[in-house]
């Protein structure tokens, strides 16, 4: 049966890394007889330049009707001074909201050949293989009231941290299910000593845990978790947390690997899933064919796993990435830890050749 994947390359290196991902999708479509159709649309700054909006309604509709969306990155200095409703990242926020993407998964794995790339000592990051499950459509980033108003002659900024039981339940279920396919441990991160929303979070997660007796649950305060990620990151399996804590902790966890150019993510809801590298549009290196496409290629693996239900293709991509890294190849951002430094397009070709050799 034919499947549709919408590609949103976005801005800067987004265009270059999605080009490599597209090659991989086309190759897998041919070699697994999958009939995957891709269609490409503008998003972010590229859409602002052409259509004067960060993302068009037609594009949102195409995404909704697709089986999966692969996004590169949006933004760049050209659009930094645009008003709030015309900022490139509005495209992302709108996609998350309209596709109902409440479940953000960020796997963080330290490849044995890249232990030295971490800013932490190799013996501390050895064996790190964790998954951050971040709630993506609630909490401080969306809660109302929100905005800057005037009170007693001065400006006051307000954001609201709000969570309902049903919002907590569905993300907790996702984390416990993910843990079942992993090392069967969930660390739920909150600030229950201070925040009411966290007290409800903790109570609800504990109740959901009763349905998963095979999974070990621990609760951890967010400040302690930030510390533990540096002190002993290998203790974690699945980290379950709300939107803003997850935003911060997943960037911290990402840095355990020493490279932002290699980390994938998946955002899931009840309909179309969206996949994207963790990094941004990297305007400083855009257009030079030196960006590392591995985060986007690893995001394609997640796309095959979660949206196309094709574990074999996902595993093939991940095995190829691991083999290429262990053979000493990498891109310029990881050049200190590579024997051979490849361009963006050479890395895409190397992954393809390695996948072909697996067959
Ligand atoms: P960034 O992730 O784009 O870049 C940070 C640093 O990492 C830069 O030095 C860059 O060259 C390097 N880098 C990032 N990805 C790389 C890759 N694949 N290969 C090699 N090096 C890589 O973050 P930033 O500089 O803070 O932001 C740049 C723009 O991207 C901003 O407009 C920001 O708003 C936007 N941004 C978008 C997203 C997204 O679309 N999801 C996420 C973060 C930032």
CSV table of C-alpha atoms and ligand atoms in Angstrom, one decimal:
chain,number,residue,atom,x,y,z
A,1,UNK,CA,0.0,0.0,0.0
A,2,UNK,CA,1.4,3.4,-0.9
A,3,UNK,CA,2.5,5.8,1.9
A,4,UNK,CA,3.0,9.5,1.8
A,5,UNK,CA,5.8,11.4,3.6
A,6,UNK,CA,5.8,15.2,3.6
A,7,UNK,CA,9.2,16.8,3.6
A,8,UNK,CA,9.6,20.2,5.1
A,9,UNK,CA,13.3,21.1,4.6
A,10,UNK,CA,12.8,24.6,6.1
A,11,UNK,CA,15.9,26.9,6.2
A,12,UNK,CA,19.7,26.8,6.3
A,13,UNK,CA,21.2,23.4,6.6
A,14,UNK,CA,17.6,22.0,6.9
A,15,UNK,CA,17.6,21.9,3.1
A,16,UNK,CA,20.9,20.0,2.9
A,17,UNK,CA,20.2,17.4,5.5
A,18,UNK,CA,16.7,16.6,4.3
A,19,UNK,CA,18.1,16.1,0.8
A,20,UNK,CA,20.2,13.2,2.2
A,21,UNK,CA,17.3,11.9,4.1
A,22,UNK,CA,15.2,11.9,0.9
A,23,UNK,CA,17.8,9.7,-0.8
A,24,UNK,CA,17.5,7.2,2.1
A,25,UNK,CA,13.7,7.2,1.9
A,26,UNK,CA,13.8,6.6,-1.9
A,27,UNK,CA,16.3,3.8,-1.5
A,28,UNK,CA,14.2,2.0,1.2
A,29,UNK,CA,11.1,2.5,-0.8
A,30,UNK,CA,12.7,0.7,-3.8
A,31,UNK,CA,14.5,-2.0,-1.9
A,32,UNK,CA,11.6,-2.9,0.4
A,33,UNK,CA,8.9,-2.5,-2.3
A,34,UNK,CA,7.1,0.1,-0.2
A,35,UNK,CA,5.9,2.6,-2.7
A,36,UNK,CA,6.6,5.7,-0.5
A,37,UNK,CA,5.6,9.0,-2.2
A,38,UNK,CA,7.3,12.1,-0.9
A,39,UNK,CA,6.2,15.7,-1.4
A,40,UNK,CA,8.1,18.8,-0.4
A,41,UNK,CA,6.7,22.0,1.0
A,42,UNK,CA,8.0,25.3,2.3
A,43,UNK,CA,8.1,26.1,6.1
A,44,UNK,CA,9.7,28.7,8.3
A,45,UNK,CA,11.7,31.5,6.8
A,46,UNK,CA,11.4,30.0,3.3
A,47,UNK,CA,7.6,30.2,3.5
A,48,UNK,CA,7.7,33.7,4.9
A,49,UNK,CA,9.8,34.9,2.0
A,50,UNK,CA,7.5,33.4,-0.6
A,51,UNK,CA,4.0,33.4,1.1
A,52,UNK,CA,4.4,35.9,3.9
A,53,UNK,CA,3.3,33.3,6.5
A,54,UNK,CA,5.5,30.7,8.4
A,55,UNK,CA,3.4,27.9,7.1
A,56,UNK,CA,0.4,27.8,4.9
A,57,UNK,CA,-3.0,26.2,5.7
A,58,UNK,CA,-2.6,23.9,2.6
A,59,UNK,CA,0.7,22.6,4.0
A,60,UNK,CA,-0.8,21.9,7.4
A,61,UNK,CA,-3.6,20.0,5.5
A,62,UNK,CA,-1.0,18.0,3.4
A,63,UNK,CA,0.8,17.1,6.7
A,64,UNK,CA,-2.4,16.0,8.3
A,65,UNK,CA,-3.2,13.8,5.4
A,66,UNK,CA,0.3,12.2,5.2
A,67,UNK,CA,1.6,9.2,7.0
A,68,UNK,CA,4.6,11.1,8.4
A,69,UNK,CA,6.3,14.5,8.2
A,70,UNK,CA,10.1,15.0,8.1
A,71,UNK,CA,11.2,18.5,9.0
A,72,UNK,CA,14.8,19.9,8.6
A,73,UNK,CA,15.0,23.1,10.7
A,74,UNK,CA,13.5,26.6,10.6
A,75,UNK,CA,14.9,30.1,11.3
A,76,UNK,CA,17.9,32.3,10.8
A,77,UNK,CA,19.1,35.8,11.3
A,78,UNK,CA,17.2,37.1,8.3
A,79,UNK,CA,13.9,36.7,10.1
A,80,UNK,CA,15.1,37.4,13.7
A,81,UNK,CA,13.4,40.8,13.8
A,82,UNK,CA,10.0,39.7,12.4
A,83,UNK,CA,7.0,40.3,14.7
A,84,UNK,CA,6.0,37.3,16.9
A,85,UNK,CA,3.2,36.0,14.6
A,86,UNK,CA,5.6,36.0,11.7
A,87,UNK,CA,8.6,34.2,13.2
A,88,UNK,CA,9.8,31.0,11.5
A,89,UNK,CA,9.4,28.9,14.6
A,90,UNK,CA,5.6,29.7,14.5
A,91,UNK,CA,5.5,27.0,11.8
A,92,UNK,CA,6.8,24.4,14.3
A,93,UNK,CA,4.4,25.5,17.1
A,94,UNK,CA,1.5,25.4,14.7
A,95,UNK,CA,2.4,21.9,13.4
A,96,UNK,CA,2.8,20.6,16.9
A,97,UNK,CA,-0.6,22.0,17.9
A,98,UNK,CA,-2.5,21.1,14.7
A,99,UNK,CA,-1.2,17.6,14.4
A,100,UNK,CA,-1.7,17.1,18.2
A,101,UNK,CA,1.9,16.1,18.7
A,102,UNK,CA,1.9,15.7,22.5
A,103,UNK,CA,4.6,13.1,22.7
A,104,UNK,CA,8.2,14.1,21.9
A,105,UNK,CA,10.8,11.3,21.9
A,106,UNK,CA,14.5,12.0,22.0
A,107,UNK,CA,16.8,9.0,22.1
A,108,UNK,CA,20.3,9.8,23.3
A,109,UNK,CA,22.9,7.2,22.7
A,110,UNK,CA,26.7,7.4,23.1
A,111,UNK,CA,28.4,5.4,20.3
A,112,UNK,CA,31.4,3.6,21.7
A,113,UNK,CA,33.6,5.0,19.0
A,114,UNK,CA,32.6,8.6,20.1
A,115,UNK,CA,33.0,8.3,23.8
A,116,UNK,CA,35.8,10.8,23.6
A,117,UNK,CA,33.6,13.4,21.9
A,118,UNK,CA,31.6,14.0,25.1
A,119,UNK,CA,32.5,17.0,27.3
A,120,UNK,CA,32.2,14.5,30.2
A,121,UNK,CA,34.9,11.8,30.9
A,122,UNK,CA,34.5,8.7,28.7
A,123,UNK,CA,33.9,6.4,31.7
A,124,UNK,CA,30.9,8.6,32.8
A,125,UNK,CA,29.2,8.5,29.4
A,126,UNK,CA,30.1,4.8,28.7
A,127,UNK,CA,26.8,2.9,28.1
A,128,UNK,CA,24.5,5.9,28.0
A,129,UNK,CA,21.3,4.9,26.1
A,130,UNK,CA,18.4,6.9,27.3
A,131,UNK,CA,15.1,8.2,25.9
A,132,UNK,CA,13.6,11.5,26.9
A,133,UNK,CA,9.8,11.5,26.7
A,134,UNK,CA,8.7,15.1,26.8
A,135,UNK,CA,5.1,16.3,26.9
A,136,UNK,CA,4.9,18.8,24.0
A,137,UNK,CA,1.5,20.6,23.8
A,138,UNK,CA,0.8,21.7,27.4
A,139,UNK,CA,2.5,23.4,30.3
A,140,UNK,CA,4.1,26.8,30.4
A,141,UNK,CA,4.5,27.2,26.6
A,142,UNK,CA,0.7,27.0,25.9
A,143,UNK,CA,-1.1,27.7,29.3
A,144,UNK,CA,-3.4,30.7,29.5
A,145,UNK,CA,-3.3,33.5,30.6
A,146,UNK,CA,-0.1,34.4,28.8
A,147,UNK,CA,1.3,37.7,27.6
A,148,UNK,CA,2.8,41.1,28.6
A,149,UNK,CA,0.3,43.5,30.2
A,150,UNK,CA,0.6,46.7,32.1
A,151,UNK,CA,0.0,46.8,35.9
A,152,UNK,CA,0.4,49.9,38.1
A,153,UNK,CA,2.4,51.7,35.3
A,154,UNK,CA,4.9,48.9,34.6
A,155,UNK,CA,5.0,46.0,32.2
A,156,UNK,CA,4.3,42.5,33.6
A,157,UNK,CA,5.0,39.3,31.8
A,158,UNK,CA,2.8,36.2,32.6
A,159,UNK,CA,3.0,32.5,31.6
A,160,UNK,CA,0.8,29.8,33.0
A,161,UNK,CA,1.9,26.2,33.9
A,162,UNK,CA,-1.2,24.2,33.5
A,163,UNK,CA,-1.8,20.4,33.1
A,164,UNK,CA,-5.0,18.4,33.2
A,165,UNK,CA,-5.1,14.7,34.3
A,166,UNK,CA,-5.9,13.5,30.8
A,167,UNK,CA,-2.8,15.3,29.4
A,168,UNK,CA,-0.6,13.7,32.0
A,169,UNK,CA,-2.2,10.2,31.6
A,170,UNK,CA,-1.6,10.0,27.8
A,171,UNK,CA,2.1,11.0,28.0
A,172,UNK,CA,2.7,8.7,31.0
A,173,UNK,CA,1.2,5.8,29.1
A,174,UNK,CA,3.6,6.6,26.2
A,175,UNK,CA,6.6,6.6,28.5
A,176,UNK,CA,5.7,3.3,30.2
A,177,UNK,CA,5.0,1.6,26.8
A,178,UNK,CA,8.4,2.9,25.5
A,179,UNK,CA,10.1,1.5,28.7
A,180,UNK,CA,8.6,-2.0,27.9
A,181,UNK,CA,10.7,-2.2,24.8
A,182,UNK,CA,13.8,-0.9,26.6
A,183,UNK,CA,15.3,-1.4,30.1
A,184,UNK,CA,12.0,-1.2,32.0
A,185,UNK,CA,12.7,1.9,34.1
A,186,UNK,CA,10.9,5.3,34.0
A,187,UNK,CA,12.2,8.3,35.9
A,188,UNK,CA,9.4,10.9,36.1
A,189,UNK,CA,10.8,14.4,36.5
A,190,UNK,CA,8.8,17.2,38.2
A,191,UNK,CA,9.0,20.0,40.8
A,192,UNK,CA,6.4,18.5,43.1
A,193,UNK,CA,8.0,20.2,46.2
A,194,UNK,CA,6.8,23.6,44.8
A,195,UNK,CA,4.5,23.4,41.8
A,196,UNK,CA,0.8,22.4,42.0
A,197,UNK,CA,0.9,21.1,38.4
A,198,UNK,CA,3.8,18.9,39.4
A,199,UNK,CA,1.9,17.5,42.4
A,200,UNK,CA,-0.9,16.4,40.1
A,201,UNK,CA,1.7,15.1,37.6
A,202,UNK,CA,3.3,12.9,40.3
A,203,UNK,CA,0.0,11.6,41.6
A,204,UNK,CA,-1.2,10.8,38.1
A,205,UNK,CA,2.0,9.1,36.9
A,206,UNK,CA,2.0,6.9,40.1
A,207,UNK,CA,-1.5,5.8,39.3
A,208,UNK,CA,-0.7,5.0,35.7
A,209,UNK,CA,2.4,3.0,36.9
A,210,UNK,CA,0.1,0.5,38.6
A,211,UNK,CA,-1.0,-0.7,35.2
A,212,UNK,CA,2.7,-1.5,34.4
A,213,UNK,CA,4.0,-3.6,37.3
A,214,UNK,CA,6.9,-4.8,35.1
A,215,UNK,CA,8.3,-1.2,34.9
A,216,UNK,CA,10.2,0.4,37.7
A,217,UNK,CA,9.1,3.9,38.4
A,218,UNK,CA,11.1,6.6,40.3
A,219,UNK,CA,10.3,10.2,40.8
A,220,UNK,CA,13.0,12.8,40.6
A,221,UNK,CA,13.0,16.6,41.1
A,222,UNK,CA,14.0,18.5,38.0
A,223,UNK,CA,17.0,20.2,39.7
A,224,UNK,CA,18.3,16.9,40.9
A,225,UNK,CA,17.8,15.4,37.4
A,226,UNK,CA,19.8,18.2,35.8
A,227,UNK,CA,22.6,17.2,38.2
A,228,UNK,CA,22.3,13.4,37.8
A,229,UNK,CA,22.5,13.7,34.0
A,230,UNK,CA,26.0,15.1,34.5
A,231,UNK,CA,27.0,12.9,37.5
A,232,UNK,CA,25.8,9.5,36.4
A,233,UNK,CA,23.8,9.6,33.1
A,234,UNK,CA,24.0,5.8,32.6
A,235,UNK,CA,21.4,5.4,35.5
A,236,UNK,CA,18.6,6.6,33.2
A,237,UNK,CA,16.5,4.6,30.8
A,238,UNK,CA,13.3,6.6,30.1
A,239,UNK,CA,13.0,10.1,31.4
A,240,UNK,CA,9.3,11.3,31.5
A,241,UNK,CA,8.7,15.0,31.9
A,242,UNK,CA,6.6,18.0,31.1
A,243,UNK,CA,7.2,20.5,28.3
A,244,UNK,CA,9.6,23.1,29.6
A,245,UNK,CA,11.6,20.7,31.9
A,246,UNK,CA,11.9,18.4,28.9
A,247,UNK,CA,13.0,21.2,26.6
A,248,UNK,CA,15.9,22.0,28.9
A,249,UNK,CA,16.8,18.4,30.1
A,250,UNK,CA,16.8,17.0,26.5
A,251,UNK,CA,19.3,19.6,25.4
A,252,UNK,CA,21.5,18.8,28.4
A,253,UNK,CA,21.2,15.1,27.7
A,254,UNK,CA,22.0,15.7,24.0
A,255,UNK,CA,25.3,17.3,24.9
A,256,UNK,CA,26.4,14.0,26.6
A,257,UNK,CA,27.1,12.8,23.1
A,258,UNK,CA,29.2,15.8,22.3
A,259,UNK,CA,27.4,16.5,19.1
A,260,UNK,CA,24.1,18.3,18.3
A,261,UNK,CA,24.5,17.1,14.7
A,262,UNK,CA,23.7,13.5,15.5
A,263,UNK,CA,20.5,13.5,17.6
A,264,UNK,CA,17.1,12.6,16.1
A,265,UNK,CA,13.6,13.2,17.5
A,266,UNK,CA,10.1,12.0,16.9
A,267,UNK,CA,6.9,13.9,17.8
A,268,UNK,CA,3.8,11.7,18.0
A,269,UNK,CA,0.1,12.2,18.6
A,270,UNK,CA,-3.0,10.3,17.6
A,271,UNK,CA,-2.5,11.0,13.9
A,272,UNK,CA,0.5,11.9,11.7
A,273,UNK,CA,3.9,11.8,13.4
A,274,UNK,CA,6.6,14.4,12.8
A,275,UNK,CA,10.3,13.7,12.7
A,276,UNK,CA,13.2,16.2,12.9
A,277,UNK,CA,16.8,16.5,14.0
A,278,UNK,CA,17.3,18.2,17.3
A,279,UNK,CA,19.6,20.9,15.9
A,280,UNK,CA,18.6,24.2,14.3
A,281,UNK,CA,19.3,25.7,10.8
A,282,UNK,CA,23.0,26.4,11.6
A,283,UNK,CA,23.2,29.6,9.5
A,284,UNK,CA,27.0,29.7,10.2
A,285,UNK,CA,27.6,26.6,8.0
A,286,UNK,CA,24.6,26.6,5.7
A,287,UNK,CA,25.2,26.1,2.0
A,288,UNK,CA,28.7,24.6,2.4
A,289,UNK,CA,27.9,20.9,2.2
A,290,UNK,CA,29.5,20.3,5.6
A,291,UNK,CA,26.5,19.9,7.9
A,292,UNK,CA,26.2,16.5,9.6
A,293,UNK,CA,23.1,14.8,8.2
A,294,UNK,CA,23.1,11.9,10.7
A,295,UNK,CA,20.5,13.4,13.1
A,296,UNK,CA,18.1,13.7,10.2
A,297,UNK,CA,18.9,10.2,8.8
A,298,UNK,CA,18.4,8.8,12.3
A,299,UNK,CA,15.1,10.6,12.4
A,300,UNK,CA,14.2,8.7,9.3
A,301,UNK,CA,14.8,5.5,11.2
A,302,UNK,CA,12.3,6.7,13.9
A,303,UNK,CA,9.9,7.6,11.1
A,304,UNK,CA,10.0,4.0,9.7
A,305,UNK,CA,9.7,2.6,13.3
A,306,UNK,CA,6.8,4.7,14.6
A,307,UNK,CA,4.8,5.9,11.5
A,308,UNK,CA,5.4,3.3,8.8
A,309,UNK,CA,5.6,0.4,11.3
A,310,UNK,CA,8.7,-1.0,9.5
A,311,UNK,CA,11.1,-2.0,12.2
A,312,UNK,CA,13.5,-3.8,9.8
A,313,UNK,CA,14.1,-0.6,7.7
A,314,UNK,CA,14.6,1.4,11.0
A,315,UNK,CA,17.1,-1.1,12.3
A,316,UNK,CA,19.0,-1.2,9.0
A,317,UNK,CA,19.4,2.6,9.1
A,318,UNK,CA,20.6,2.5,12.7
A,319,UNK,CA,23.0,-0.4,12.0
A,320,UNK,CA,24.4,1.5,9.0
A,321,UNK,CA,25.0,4.7,11.1
A,322,UNK,CA,26.7,2.7,13.8
A,323,UNK,CA,29.0,0.8,11.2
A,324,UNK,CA,29.9,4.1,9.4
A,325,UNK,CA,30.9,5.7,12.7
A,326,UNK,CA,32.8,2.7,14.0
A,327,UNK,CA,34.7,2.6,10.7
A,328,UNK,CA,36.0,6.1,11.6
A,329,UNK,CA,33.9,8.2,9.2
A,330,UNK,CA,32.2,11.4,10.4
A,331,UNK,CA,31.4,15.0,9.3
A,332,UNK,CA,33.4,18.1,10.1
A,333,UNK,CA,31.6,18.9,13.4
A,334,UNK,CA,33.1,15.6,14.7
A,335,UNK,CA,36.4,15.8,12.8
A,336,UNK,CA,38.5,15.4,16.0
A,337,UNK,CA,36.9,12.0,16.4
A,338,UNK,CA,37.0,10.8,12.8
A,339,UNK,CA,39.7,9.2,10.7
A,340,UNK,CA,37.9,10.3,7.5
A,341,UNK,CA,35.9,13.6,7.3
A,342,UNK,CA,32.9,13.4,4.9
A,343,UNK,CA,30.8,16.2,3.4
A,344,UNK,CA,27.0,16.2,3.9
A,345,UNK,CA,26.3,14.4,0.6
A,346,UNK,CA,29.2,12.0,1.0
A,347,UNK,CA,27.8,10.9,4.4
A,348,UNK,CA,24.4,10.3,2.8
A,349,UNK,CA,26.1,8.2,0.1
A,350,UNK,CA,28.2,6.3,2.7
A,351,UNK,CA,25.1,5.4,4.7
A,352,UNK,CA,23.3,4.2,1.5
A,353,UNK,CA,26.3,2.1,0.5
A,354,UNK,CA,26.5,0.6,4.0
A,355,UNK,CA,22.7,-0.2,4.0
A,356,UNK,CA,23.1,-1.8,0.5
A,357,UNK,CA,26.0,-4.0,1.9
A,358,UNK,CA,23.7,-5.2,4.7
A,359,UNK,CA,21.3,-6.8,2.2
B,1,LIG,P1,21.9,25.4,15.8
B,1,LIG,O1,21.5,24.1,16.2
B,1,LIG,O2,21.4,25.8,14.4
B,1,LIG,O3,23.5,25.6,15.7
B,1,LIG,C1,24.3,25.5,16.9
B,1,LIG,C2,25.7,25.2,16.5
B,1,LIG,O4,25.8,23.8,16.1
B,1,LIG,C3,26.3,25.9,15.3
B,1,LIG,O5,27.6,26.2,15.5
B,1,LIG,C4,26.1,25.0,14.1
B,1,LIG,O6,27.0,25.2,13.1
B,1,LIG,C5,26.2,23.6,14.8
B,1,LIG,N1,25.4,22.6,14.2
B,1,LIG,C6,24.1,22.5,14.3
B,1,LIG,N2,23.6,21.4,13.6
B,1,LIG,C7,24.7,20.9,13.0
B,1,LIG,C8,24.9,19.9,12.1
B,1,LIG,N3,23.9,19.1,11.6
B,1,LIG,N4,26.2,19.6,11.6
B,1,LIG,C9,27.2,20.4,12.0
B,1,LIG,N5,27.1,21.4,12.9
B,1,LIG,C10,25.8,21.7,13.4
B,1,LIG,O7,21.4,26.4,16.9
B,1,LIG,P2,21.4,28.0,16.9
B,1,LIG,O8,22.6,28.6,16.2
B,1,LIG,O9,21.0,28.4,18.2
B,1,LIG,O10,20.1,28.5,16.0
B,1,LIG,C11,20.2,28.8,14.6
B,1,LIG,C12,18.8,29.0,14.0
B,1,LIG,O11,18.1,27.8,14.1
B,1,LIG,C13,18.0,30.0,14.8
B,1,LIG,O12,17.2,30.8,13.9
B,1,LIG,C14,17.1,29.2,15.7
B,1,LIG,O13,15.9,29.8,16.0
B,1,LIG,C15,16.9,28.0,14.8
B,1,LIG,N6,16.5,26.7,15.5
B,1,LIG,C16,15.6,26.0,14.9
B,1,LIG,C17,15.3,24.7,15.5
B,1,LIG,C18,14.2,23.9,14.8
B,1,LIG,O14,13.9,24.2,13.6
B,1,LIG,N7,13.8,22.8,15.4
B,1,LIG,C19,15.9,24.3,16.6
B,1,LIG,C20,16.9,25.1,17.2
B,1,LIG,C21,17.2,26.3,16.6
